[in-house]
Amino acid sequence: MIYISEEESAALVTHELAFEAVRRALVAAASKQSLIFPAVLGRAREATNTFSIKSGSSNDLTGVKIGSFWSRNPARGLPRHNSTIVLLDKDTGRLGAVVEAGKVNAYRTAAADAVAANLLARRQAKVLAIFGAGNQAGFEVTALARIRPIETVLVVASPSPRRDAFVDRIGDHGLTARAVPAEEAVRAADIVVTATPSRQPLFDVTWVKPGTHIVSMGSDAPGKRELASELLSRASLFCDLLSQSIQIGEFQHVRESVEAGTLIVTPIGDVIEGRGAGRRSDEEITVFDSSGISLQDLYMAEALIRAKASHR
């Protein structure tokens, strides 16, 4: 049985490794050979401590990811978010690998958004607006700056020392960053990323300019919501996995329209493989719902195992 600790996985992971692994996972997710099962959402005795279990299999990989959010961990000097990936031997079903992947999970999530943006965002996208200044937001900025010529990052978050520190960290990467109101950010943005726990739309659809690419990655449980339904009816819609997106992702709020065929949602894996169209014009508004799927975690674990072997 292979074991990779949190410290090892954090040292091995890179944005390049994550991009390639997640791209393979999104292709697999859109194939008929893969299986992805409904996410199980749970809580511990304290209601603010939550966890999720996501499972799936492809031709090569079978396993689960357990993600947890323990709200009081910072007081213990620990991150709120933790993640553990378990791979099963596809022939015997016995334990094949355990990979602690707290930091890796942030890379994995940002990589999915970068893979989608590489297909959907305009080539000369230079202004990125990001809602939220938490742990995930920084990874989103770095991953997107790898695949588009981002120059300016506009941060939308409540005033706090954490927000100010986040803006300063972005500047350390050579990008111009400042905190601005939501309307100013959205009107100026070529790419908008929402990385929040919101349960209501974060901005007005009229602020979105033609050609904008929008990523919703905070909606990952029933009731969460970051985008207005009116925006979804005006945009071309994409997702990591449709069945999950309409269950716990952003498109849960337009599920009836999707199931009725009024709104069409294209899995990004189909775009990668050429079975579906991506961006069709510079005026088109595109939306990617990044709900986070188990295959992303399984392929990340496989990539980390290979990286560990090559470092011996």
CSV table of C-alpha atoms in Angstrom, one decimal, residues 2 5-6 19 41 43 52 60 81 89 110 122 139 156 172 206 213 229 243 252 287 302:
chain,number,residue,atom,x,y,z
A,2,ILE,CA,1.3,3.4,-1.0
A,5,SER,CA,1.6,12.4,3.7
A,6,GLU,CA,0.3,15.9,3.7
A,19,PHE,CA,-3.5,21.0,-14.8
A,41,LEU,CA,-22.5,15.5,2.5
A,43,ARG,CA,-21.8,16.9,9.5
A,52,SER,CA,-18.1,15.2,2.0
A,60,ASP,CA,-7.8,2.8,-14.6
A,81,HIS,CA,-9.9,22.4,5.0
A,89,ASP,CA,-6.7,-1.8,-6.3
A,110,ALA,CA,-8.0,25.7,-9.4
A,122,ARG,CA,-10.8,35.1,-24.5
A,139,PHE,CA,-4.7,29.3,-6.0
A,156,VAL,CA,-14.2,41.7,-4.0
A,172,ASP,CA,4.1,39.5,-4.8
A,206,THR,CA,-26.2,44.0,-16.2
A,213,HIS,CA,-15.9,34.2,-18.8
A,229,SER,CA,-30.5,32.8,-13.1
A,243,SER,CA,-25.5,15.3,-12.9
A,252,GLN,CA,-29.2,23.4,-9.2
A,287,VAL,CA,-20.1,30.2,-17.5
A,302,GLU,CA,-2.1,8.9,-9.5
